CSV table of C-alpha atoms in Angstrom, one decimal:
chain,number,residue,atom,x,y,z
B,108,MET,CA,44.0,-34.1,11.0
B,109,SER,CA,44.2,-32.6,14.4
B,110,GLU,CA,42.7,-35.8,15.9
B,111,GLN,CA,45.6,-37.8,14.6
B,112,SER,CA,48.2,-35.3,15.9
B,113,GLY,CA,46.3,-35.3,19.2
B,114,GLU,CA,46.7,-39.1,19.4
B,115,ASN,CA,50.4,-38.8,18.8
B,116,ASP,CA,50.8,-36.1,21.4
B,117,ALA,CA,48.8,-38.1,23.9
B,118,GLY,CA,50.9,-41.1,23.3
B,119,GLY,CA,54.1,-39.1,23.7
B,120,ARG,CA,53.1,-37.5,26.9
B,121,LYS,CA,51.7,-40.6,28.6
B,122,GLY,CA,48.0,-39.7,28.7
B,123,LEU,CA,48.6,-36.3,30.4
B,124,LEU,CA,47.0,-34.6,27.4
B,125,ARG,CA,44.4,-37.3,26.6
B,126,PRO,CA,41.7,-36.5,29.1
B,127,ARG,CA,42.0,-32.8,28.5
B,128,LEU,CA,41.8,-33.3,24.8
B,129,ASN,CA,38.8,-35.5,25.1
B,130,ARG,CA,37.1,-33.1,27.4
B,131,GLY,CA,37.8,-30.3,24.9
B,132,GLN,CA,36.3,-32.3,22.1
B,133,LEU,CA,33.4,-33.2,24.3
B,134,ILE,CA,32.8,-29.5,25.0
B,135,VAL,CA,33.0,-28.8,21.2
B,136,ALA,CA,30.4,-31.5,20.6
B,137,VAL,CA,28.2,-30.2,23.4
B,138,LEU,CA,28.4,-26.7,21.9
B,139,CYS,CA,27.5,-28.0,18.5
B,140,ALA,CA,24.6,-29.9,20.0
B,141,VAL,CA,23.4,-26.7,21.7
B,142,LEU,CA,23.7,-24.9,18.3
B,143,GLY,CA,21.7,-27.6,16.5
B,144,PHE,CA,19.1,-27.6,19.3
B,145,ALA,CA,18.8,-23.8,19.2
B,146,VAL,CA,18.5,-23.9,15.4
B,147,ALA,CA,15.7,-26.5,15.6
B,148,ALA,CA,13.9,-24.6,18.3
B,149,GLN,CA,14.1,-21.3,16.4
B,150,VAL,CA,13.0,-22.9,13.1
B,151,ARG,CA,10.0,-24.4,14.9
B,152,SER,CA,9.0,-21.3,16.7
B,153,ASN,CA,9.3,-19.4,13.4
B,154,ASP,CA,7.0,-21.9,11.8
B,155,LYS,CA,4.4,-21.6,14.5
B,156,ASP,CA,3.6,-17.9,14.5
B,157,THR,CA,5.4,-15.6,12.2
B,158,LYS,CA,3.4,-12.5,12.7
B,159,PHE,CA,3.5,-11.5,16.3
B,160,ALA,CA,6.3,-13.5,17.9
B,161,THR,CA,9.0,-11.9,15.8
B,162,ALA,CA,7.4,-8.4,15.7
B,163,ARG,CA,9.3,-5.8,17.7
B,164,GLN,CA,7.8,-3.7,20.5
B,165,ASP,CA,7.0,-0.6,18.5
B,166,GLU,CA,5.3,-2.7,15.8
B,167,LEU,CA,3.2,-4.5,18.4
B,168,VAL,CA,2.2,-1.2,20.0
B,169,GLY,CA,1.2,0.1,16.5
B,170,ILE,CA,-0.9,-3.0,15.8
B,171,LEU,CA,-2.5,-2.7,19.3
B,172,GLY,CA,-3.4,0.9,18.7
B,173,ASP,CA,-5.0,0.2,15.4
B,174,LEU,CA,-7.0,-2.6,16.8
B,175,SER,CA,-8.3,-0.6,19.8
B,176,GLN,CA,-9.2,2.3,17.5
B,177,ARG,CA,-11.1,0.0,15.3
B,178,SER,CA,-12.9,-1.7,18.2
B,179,ASP,CA,-13.9,1.8,19.5
B,180,ARG,CA,-15.3,2.8,16.2
B,181,LEU,CA,-17.2,-0.5,15.8
B,182,ARG,CA,-18.5,-0.2,19.4
B,183,SER,CA,-19.9,3.3,18.7
B,184,ASP,CA,-21.5,1.9,15.5
B,185,ILE,CA,-23.1,-0.8,17.6
B,186,ARG,CA,-24.4,1.8,20.1
B,187,ASP,CA,-25.9,3.9,17.3
B,188,LEU,CA,-27.5,1.0,15.6
B,189,ASP,CA,-28.9,-0.3,18.9
B,190,ALA,CA,-30.4,3.1,19.6
B,191,THR,CA,-32.0,3.1,16.1
B,192,LYS,CA,-33.2,-0.4,16.6
B,193,SER,CA,-34.8,0.2,20.0
B,194,GLY,CA,-36.4,3.4,18.7
B,195,LEU,CA,-37.9,1.5,15.8
B,196,GLN,CA,-39.2,-1.3,18.0
B,197,HIS,CA,-40.9,1.0,20.5
B,198,ASP,CA,-43.0,3.0,18.2
B,199,ALA,CA,-46.2,1.3,17.0
B,200,GLN,CA,-47.3,3.8,14.3
B,201,GLY,CA,-43.9,3.9,12.6
B,202,GLN,CA,-43.5,7.5,13.8
B,203,ALA,CA,-39.8,7.0,14.6
B,204,ALA,CA,-39.1,5.3,11.3
B,205,LEU,CA,-40.8,8.1,9.5
B,206,GLU,CA,-38.8,10.6,11.5
B,207,ASP,CA,-35.6,8.8,10.8
B,208,ALA,CA,-36.3,8.5,7.1
B,209,ARG,CA,-37.2,12.2,6.9
B,210,ARG,CA,-34.1,13.3,8.7
B,211,ARG,CA,-32.0,11.1,6.4
B,212,ALA,CA,-33.8,12.5,3.3
B,213,THR,CA,-33.0,16.1,4.5
B,214,THR,CA,-29.4,15.2,5.1
B,215,TYR,CA,-29.0,13.6,1.7
B,216,GLY,CA,-30.9,16.5,0.0
B,217,ILE,CA,-28.5,19.0,1.6
B,218,LEU,CA,-25.5,17.0,0.6
B,219,ALA,CA,-26.8,16.5,-3.0
B,220,GLY,CA,-27.7,20.1,-3.2
B,221,THR,CA,-31.5,19.7,-3.8
B,222,LEU,CA,-32.5,21.5,-0.6
B,223,PRO,CA,-31.6,25.0,0.7
B,224,ALA,CA,-29.4,25.0,3.8
B,225,THR,CA,-28.5,27.4,6.6
B,226,GLY,CA,-25.6,27.2,9.0
B,227,PRO,CA,-22.4,28.8,10.2
B,228,GLY,CA,-19.7,29.3,7.5
B,229,ILE,CA,-17.7,31.7,5.5
B,230,GLU,CA,-18.2,34.1,2.6
B,231,LEU,CA,-15.3,34.1,0.2
B,232,THR,CA,-15.3,37.0,-2.3
B,233,ILE,CA,-12.7,36.9,-5.1
B,234,ASN,CA,-12.2,40.3,-6.8
B,235,ASP,CA,-10.6,40.0,-10.3
B,236,PRO,CA,-10.2,43.4,-11.8
B,237,GLN,CA,-7.7,42.1,-14.4
B,238,GLY,CA,-9.7,39.1,-15.5
B,239,ARG,CA,-6.9,36.6,-14.5
B,240,VAL,CA,-9.0,34.0,-12.7
B,241,ARG,CA,-9.6,30.9,-14.8
B,242,ALA,CA,-11.8,27.9,-14.3
B,243,ALA,CA,-8.9,26.0,-12.8
B,244,SER,CA,-8.4,28.6,-10.1
B,245,LEU,CA,-12.1,28.3,-9.0
B,246,LEU,CA,-11.8,24.5,-9.1
B,247,ASP,CA,-8.8,24.7,-6.9
B,248,THR,CA,-10.6,26.9,-4.5
B,249,LEU,CA,-13.6,24.6,-4.4
B,250,GLU,CA,-11.4,21.5,-3.8
B,251,GLU,CA,-9.6,23.4,-1.0
B,252,LEU,CA,-13.0,24.2,0.6
B,253,ARG,CA,-14.1,20.6,0.3
B,254,ASP,CA,-10.8,19.4,1.9
B,255,ALA,CA,-11.4,21.8,4.8
B,256,GLY,CA,-14.8,20.3,5.5
B,257,ALA,CA,-17.2,22.4,3.5
B,258,GLU,CA,-20.7,20.9,3.7
B,259,VAL,CA,-22.6,23.1,1.3
B,260,VAL,CA,-21.1,25.5,-1.3
B,261,GLN,CA,-22.7,28.0,-3.5
B,262,VAL,CA,-20.7,29.9,-6.1
B,263,GLY,CA,-22.4,32.9,-7.6
B,264,ASP,CA,-26.0,31.6,-7.9
B,265,VAL,CA,-24.9,28.1,-8.7
B,266,ARG,CA,-25.3,25.4,-6.0
B,267,VAL,CA,-22.3,23.2,-6.1
B,268,GLY,CA,-22.8,19.4,-6.2
B,269,VAL,CA,-20.6,16.4,-6.9
B,270,SER,CA,-20.8,16.9,-10.6
B,271,THR,CA,-20.2,20.6,-10.7
B,272,TYR,CA,-17.8,21.7,-13.5
B,273,PHE,CA,-16.0,24.9,-14.4
B,274,THR,CA,-15.1,25.9,-18.0
B,275,ASP,CA,-13.5,28.9,-19.6
B,276,PRO,CA,-15.9,30.6,-22.0
B,277,SER,CA,-14.4,32.8,-24.8
B,278,GLY,CA,-15.8,36.1,-23.6
B,279,GLY,CA,-14.2,36.2,-20.2
B,280,GLY,CA,-15.6,35.1,-16.8
B,281,VAL,CA,-16.0,31.5,-15.9
B,282,MET,CA,-18.8,29.1,-16.6
B,283,ALA,CA,-20.0,26.9,-13.7
B,284,ASP,CA,-22.5,24.1,-14.6
B,285,GLY,CA,-23.3,26.1,-17.8
B,286,HIS,CA,-24.1,29.4,-15.9
B,287,LEU,CA,-21.8,32.3,-16.7
B,288,LEU,CA,-20.2,33.8,-13.6
B,289,THR,CA,-18.6,37.2,-13.7
B,290,PRO,CA,-16.2,38.8,-11.2
B,291,PRO,CA,-16.4,39.3,-8.3
B,292,TYR,CA,-16.9,35.6,-7.6
B,293,ARG,CA,-18.7,34.9,-4.4
B,294,PHE,CA,-18.5,31.6,-2.6
B,295,LEU,CA,-21.1,30.9,0.2
B,296,VAL,CA,-19.7,28.0,2.2
B,297,ILE,CA,-21.3,26.2,5.2
B,298,GLY,CA,-18.9,24.4,7.5
B,299,ASP,CA,-16.8,25.2,10.5
B,300,PRO,CA,-16.0,28.9,9.9
B,301,HIS,CA,-12.6,28.9,11.7
B,302,THR,CA,-11.3,25.8,9.9
B,303,LEU,CA,-12.4,27.0,6.5
B,304,ALA,CA,-10.9,30.5,7.0
B,305,THR,CA,-7.6,28.9,8.2
B,306,ALA,CA,-7.5,26.6,5.2
B,307,MET,CA,-8.0,29.5,2.9
B,308,ASN,CA,-5.3,31.6,4.5
B,309,ILE,CA,-2.5,29.1,4.9
B,310,PRO,CA,0.8,30.0,3.2
B,311,GLY,CA,0.8,28.7,-0.3
B,312,GLY,CA,-2.9,28.2,-0.1
B,313,VAL,CA,-5.8,29.5,-2.2
B,314,LEU,CA,-5.7,33.2,-1.3
B,315,ARG,CA,-2.0,33.4,-1.7
B,316,THR,CA,-2.1,31.8,-5.1
B,317,LEU,CA,-4.9,34.1,-6.2
B,318,HIS,CA,-3.0,37.1,-5.0
B,319,ASN,CA,0.1,36.0,-6.9
B,320,SER,CA,-1.9,35.8,-10.1
B,321,GLY,CA,-3.3,39.3,-9.7
B,322,ALA,CA,-6.7,38.5,-8.1
B,323,ASP,CA,-7.7,39.2,-4.6
B,324,GLY,CA,-9.7,37.1,-2.2
B,325,VAL,CA,-11.4,38.1,1.0
B,326,VAL,CA,-12.7,35.7,3.6
B,327,ALA,CA,-15.4,36.7,6.0
B,328,GLN,CA,-16.5,34.4,8.8
B,329,ARG,CA,-20.3,34.4,9.4
B,330,GLU,CA,-22.5,33.0,12.2
B,331,LYS,CA,-25.2,32.3,9.6
B,332,ILE,CA,-24.9,31.6,6.0
B,333,THR,CA,-28.0,30.9,4.0
B,334,VAL,CA,-27.6,28.9,0.8
B,335,GLN,CA,-30.8,29.4,-1.3
B,336,ALA,CA,-29.7,28.0,-4.7
B,337,VAL,CA,-30.6,24.4,-5.3
B,338,ARG,CA,-29.8,21.9,-8.0
B,339,SER,CA,-32.5,20.1,-9.8
B,340,PRO,CA,-32.6,16.5,-8.8
O,1489,MET,CA,33.7,-36.1,13.9
O,1490,ILE,CA,32.3,-35.9,17.4
O,1491,ALA,CA,31.4,-32.3,16.7
O,1492,LEU,CA,29.3,-33.4,13.7
O,1493,ILE,CA,27.6,-36.1,15.8
O,1494,GLY,CA,26.9,-33.5,18.4
O,1495,LEU,CA,25.4,-31.1,15.9
O,1496,ALA,CA,23.2,-33.9,14.4
O,1497,ALA,CA,22.1,-35.0,17.9
O,1498,GLY,CA,21.2,-31.4,18.8
O,1499,VAL,CA,19.0,-31.0,15.7
O,1500,VAL,CA,17.3,-34.3,16.3
O,1501,LEU,CA,16.7,-33.5,20.0
O,1502,GLY,CA,15.3,-30.1,19.0
O,1503,PHE,CA,12.9,-31.7,16.5
O,1504,VAL,CA,11.9,-34.5,18.9
O,1505,PHE,CA,11.2,-32.3,21.9
O,1506,HIS,CA,10.2,-29.2,19.9
O,1507,PRO,CA,10.9,-26.8,22.8
O,1508,GLY,CA,9.3,-23.3,22.8
O,1509,VAL,CA,11.8,-20.4,22.8
O,1510,PRO,CA,11.3,-18.5,26.0
O,1511,LEU,CA,10.0,-15.0,25.5
O,1512,TRP,CA,13.1,-13.1,26.9
O,1513,LEU,CA,15.3,-15.1,24.5
O,1514,GLN,CA,13.3,-14.5,21.4
O,1515,PRO,CA,14.9,-11.4,20.0
O,1516,TYR,CA,18.5,-12.7,20.7
O,1517,LEU,CA,18.4,-16.3,19.7
O,1518,PRO,CA,18.4,-15.8,15.9
O,1519,ILE,CA,21.4,-13.5,16.2
O,1520,ALA,CA,23.2,-15.8,18.6
O,1521,ILE,CA,22.6,-18.7,16.2
O,1522,VAL,CA,24.1,-16.8,13.3
O,1523,ALA,CA,27.1,-15.9,15.5
O,1524,ALA,CA,27.4,-19.6,16.5
O,1525,LEU,CA,27.3,-20.6,12.8
O,1526,ASP,CA,30.1,-18.2,12.2
O,1527,ALA,CA,32.2,-19.8,15.0
O,1528,MET,CA,31.4,-23.2,13.6
O,1529,PHE,CA,32.5,-22.4,10.1
O,1530,GLY,CA,35.6,-20.7,11.6
O,1531,GLY,CA,36.3,-23.9,13.5
O,1532,LEU,CA,35.9,-26.0,10.4
O,1533,ARG,CA,38.2,-23.8,8.5
O,1534,ALA,CA,40.8,-24.0,11.2
O,1535,ARG,CA,40.5,-27.7,11.3
O,1536,LEU,CA,41.2,-27.9,7.5
O,1537,ASP,CA,44.1,-25.6,8.0
O,1538,GLY,CA,45.4,-27.9,10.7
O,1539,VAL,CA,45.4,-25.2,13.4
O,1540,PHE,CA,42.2,-26.2,15.2
O,1541,ASP,CA,42.2,-25.7,18.9
O,1542,ASP,CA,39.4,-26.7,21.3
O,1543,LYS,CA,40.0,-23.9,23.6
O,1544,VAL,CA,40.0,-21.3,20.8
O,1545,PHE,CA,36.8,-22.8,19.4
O,1546,VAL,CA,35.0,-22.8,22.8
O,1547,VAL,CA,36.0,-19.3,23.6
O,1548,SER,CA,35.2,-17.9,20.2
O,1549,PHE,CA,31.9,-19.8,20.1
O,1550,LEU,CA,30.8,-18.4,23.5
O,1551,SER,CA,32.1,-14.9,23.0
O,1552,ASN,CA,30.6,-14.6,19.5
O,1553,THR,CA,27.1,-15.6,20.7
O,1554,ILE,CA,27.2,-13.5,23.8
O,1555,ILE,CA,28.6,-10.4,22.1
O,1556,ALA,CA,26.0,-10.7,19.3
O,1557,ALA,CA,23.2,-11.1,21.8
O,1558,LEU,CA,24.6,-8.2,23.9
O,1559,ILE,CA,24.8,-5.9,20.8
O,1560,VAL,CA,21.1,-6.6,20.0
O,1561,PHE,CA,20.2,-6.1,23.7
O,1562,PHE,CA,21.9,-2.7,23.8
O,1563,GLY,CA,20.3,-1.8,20.5
O,1564,ASP,CA,16.9,-2.6,21.9
O,1565,GLN,CA,17.7,-0.5,25.0
O,1566,LEU,CA,18.7,2.4,22.7
O,1567,GLY,CA,15.8,2.0,20.3
O,1568,VAL,CA,17.8,0.9,17.3
O,1569,GLY,CA,17.5,-2.9,17.9
O,1570,SER,CA,16.2,-3.8,14.4
O,1571,GLN,CA,18.9,-1.8,12.7
O,1572,LEU,CA,21.7,-3.1,14.9
O,1573,SER,CA,20.5,-6.7,14.4
O,1574,THR,CA,20.6,-6.2,10.6
O,1575,GLY,CA,24.1,-4.8,11.0
O,1576,VAL,CA,25.2,-7.8,13.1
O,1577,VAL,CA,23.7,-10.3,10.6
O,1578,VAL,CA,25.4,-8.5,7.7
O,1579,VAL,CA,28.8,-8.6,9.4
O,1580,LEU,CA,28.5,-12.2,10.5
O,1581,GLY,CA,27.2,-13.2,7.0
O,1582,ILE,CA,30.3,-11.7,5.4
O,1583,ARG,CA,32.5,-13.6,7.8
O,1584,ILE,CA,30.6,-16.8,7.1
O,1585,PHE,CA,31.0,-16.3,3.4
O,1586,SER,CA,34.8,-15.7,3.7
O,1587,ASN,CA,35.2,-18.8,5.9
O,1588,VAL,CA,33.2,-20.9,3.5
O,1589,ALA,CA,35.3,-19.6,0.6
O,1590,ALA,CA,38.5,-20.6,2.5
O,1591,ILE,CA,37.0,-24.1,3.2
O,1592,ARG,CA,36.0,-24.4,-0.5
O,1593,ARG,CA,39.5,-23.4,-1.6
O,1594,LYS,CA,41.0,-26.0,0.8
O,1595,LEU,CA,38.7,-28.8,-0.2
O,1596,PHE,CA,38.4,-28.3,-4.0
O,1597,GLN,CA,41.6,-26.2,-4.7
O,1598,ALA,CA,39.3,-23.8,-6.4
């Protein structure tokens, strides 16, 4: 439509407008060509690599951080395994292998609760004069201890393992793995004493909850906690 | 007509030469393209309305793309680049839709 009116105008003004109009149209065409070119380039570059090319700087930094962390972890794994390998290769009588297996058996025995253990930790005593502490409270306490990095736990004379359970018997007290516990409940916990004590004392944590329900917990940090109770394998 | 030929020629050239997008242009090119599309639909609408003007089209095309890229650039400098580009795309999308609606009304009387 405008092309036609342009022709008429140009005819009327003796070509004064014609070159300008043509140049304008040419510029429009060039711009459209640039647009088409850019669209094609963009579509192609999107096809090529969608993951990193379009990611923003902070995303890239996050990905890079993850990767370098991962490679650090894997590298330290490689170092450990190399050390184990060279140790195994250098001993003829299998002394190192035996040592390694023994050490591992000890670790697993302590974790599974079949061996006694000694180490720094805390002693948590829960006094319950009104008989308000239920199995759920003790389970919460145990979970909190595990979250805080407890390695070995003994409650009363029961060694805690992965399958330890608490129940409420009818006559008061709490049953742990079928043993009746009576107040005061005494947790012996091996782990980092400071971390464990902090975890017990945080606002809204175990001790606060127990206090609100009428019981009273005391944490004592110890240089040496000896856990003698064992679980039968 | 020449414009359409130019557009087609651009697309063909782009696919024939398949140029890589330079790194410094990568965050801004998609936004600039959307802005240019808006200008193009605006031009088409003006043409159908009979008020198309080359100068207006050129100026709006260039200013649209440059301003869109600038907004994203400042957003990147301020740390809100992704949010701002989303905002720009939304605004330009709305404009494109309204332009296309006007074109449709003109063409189909509906």
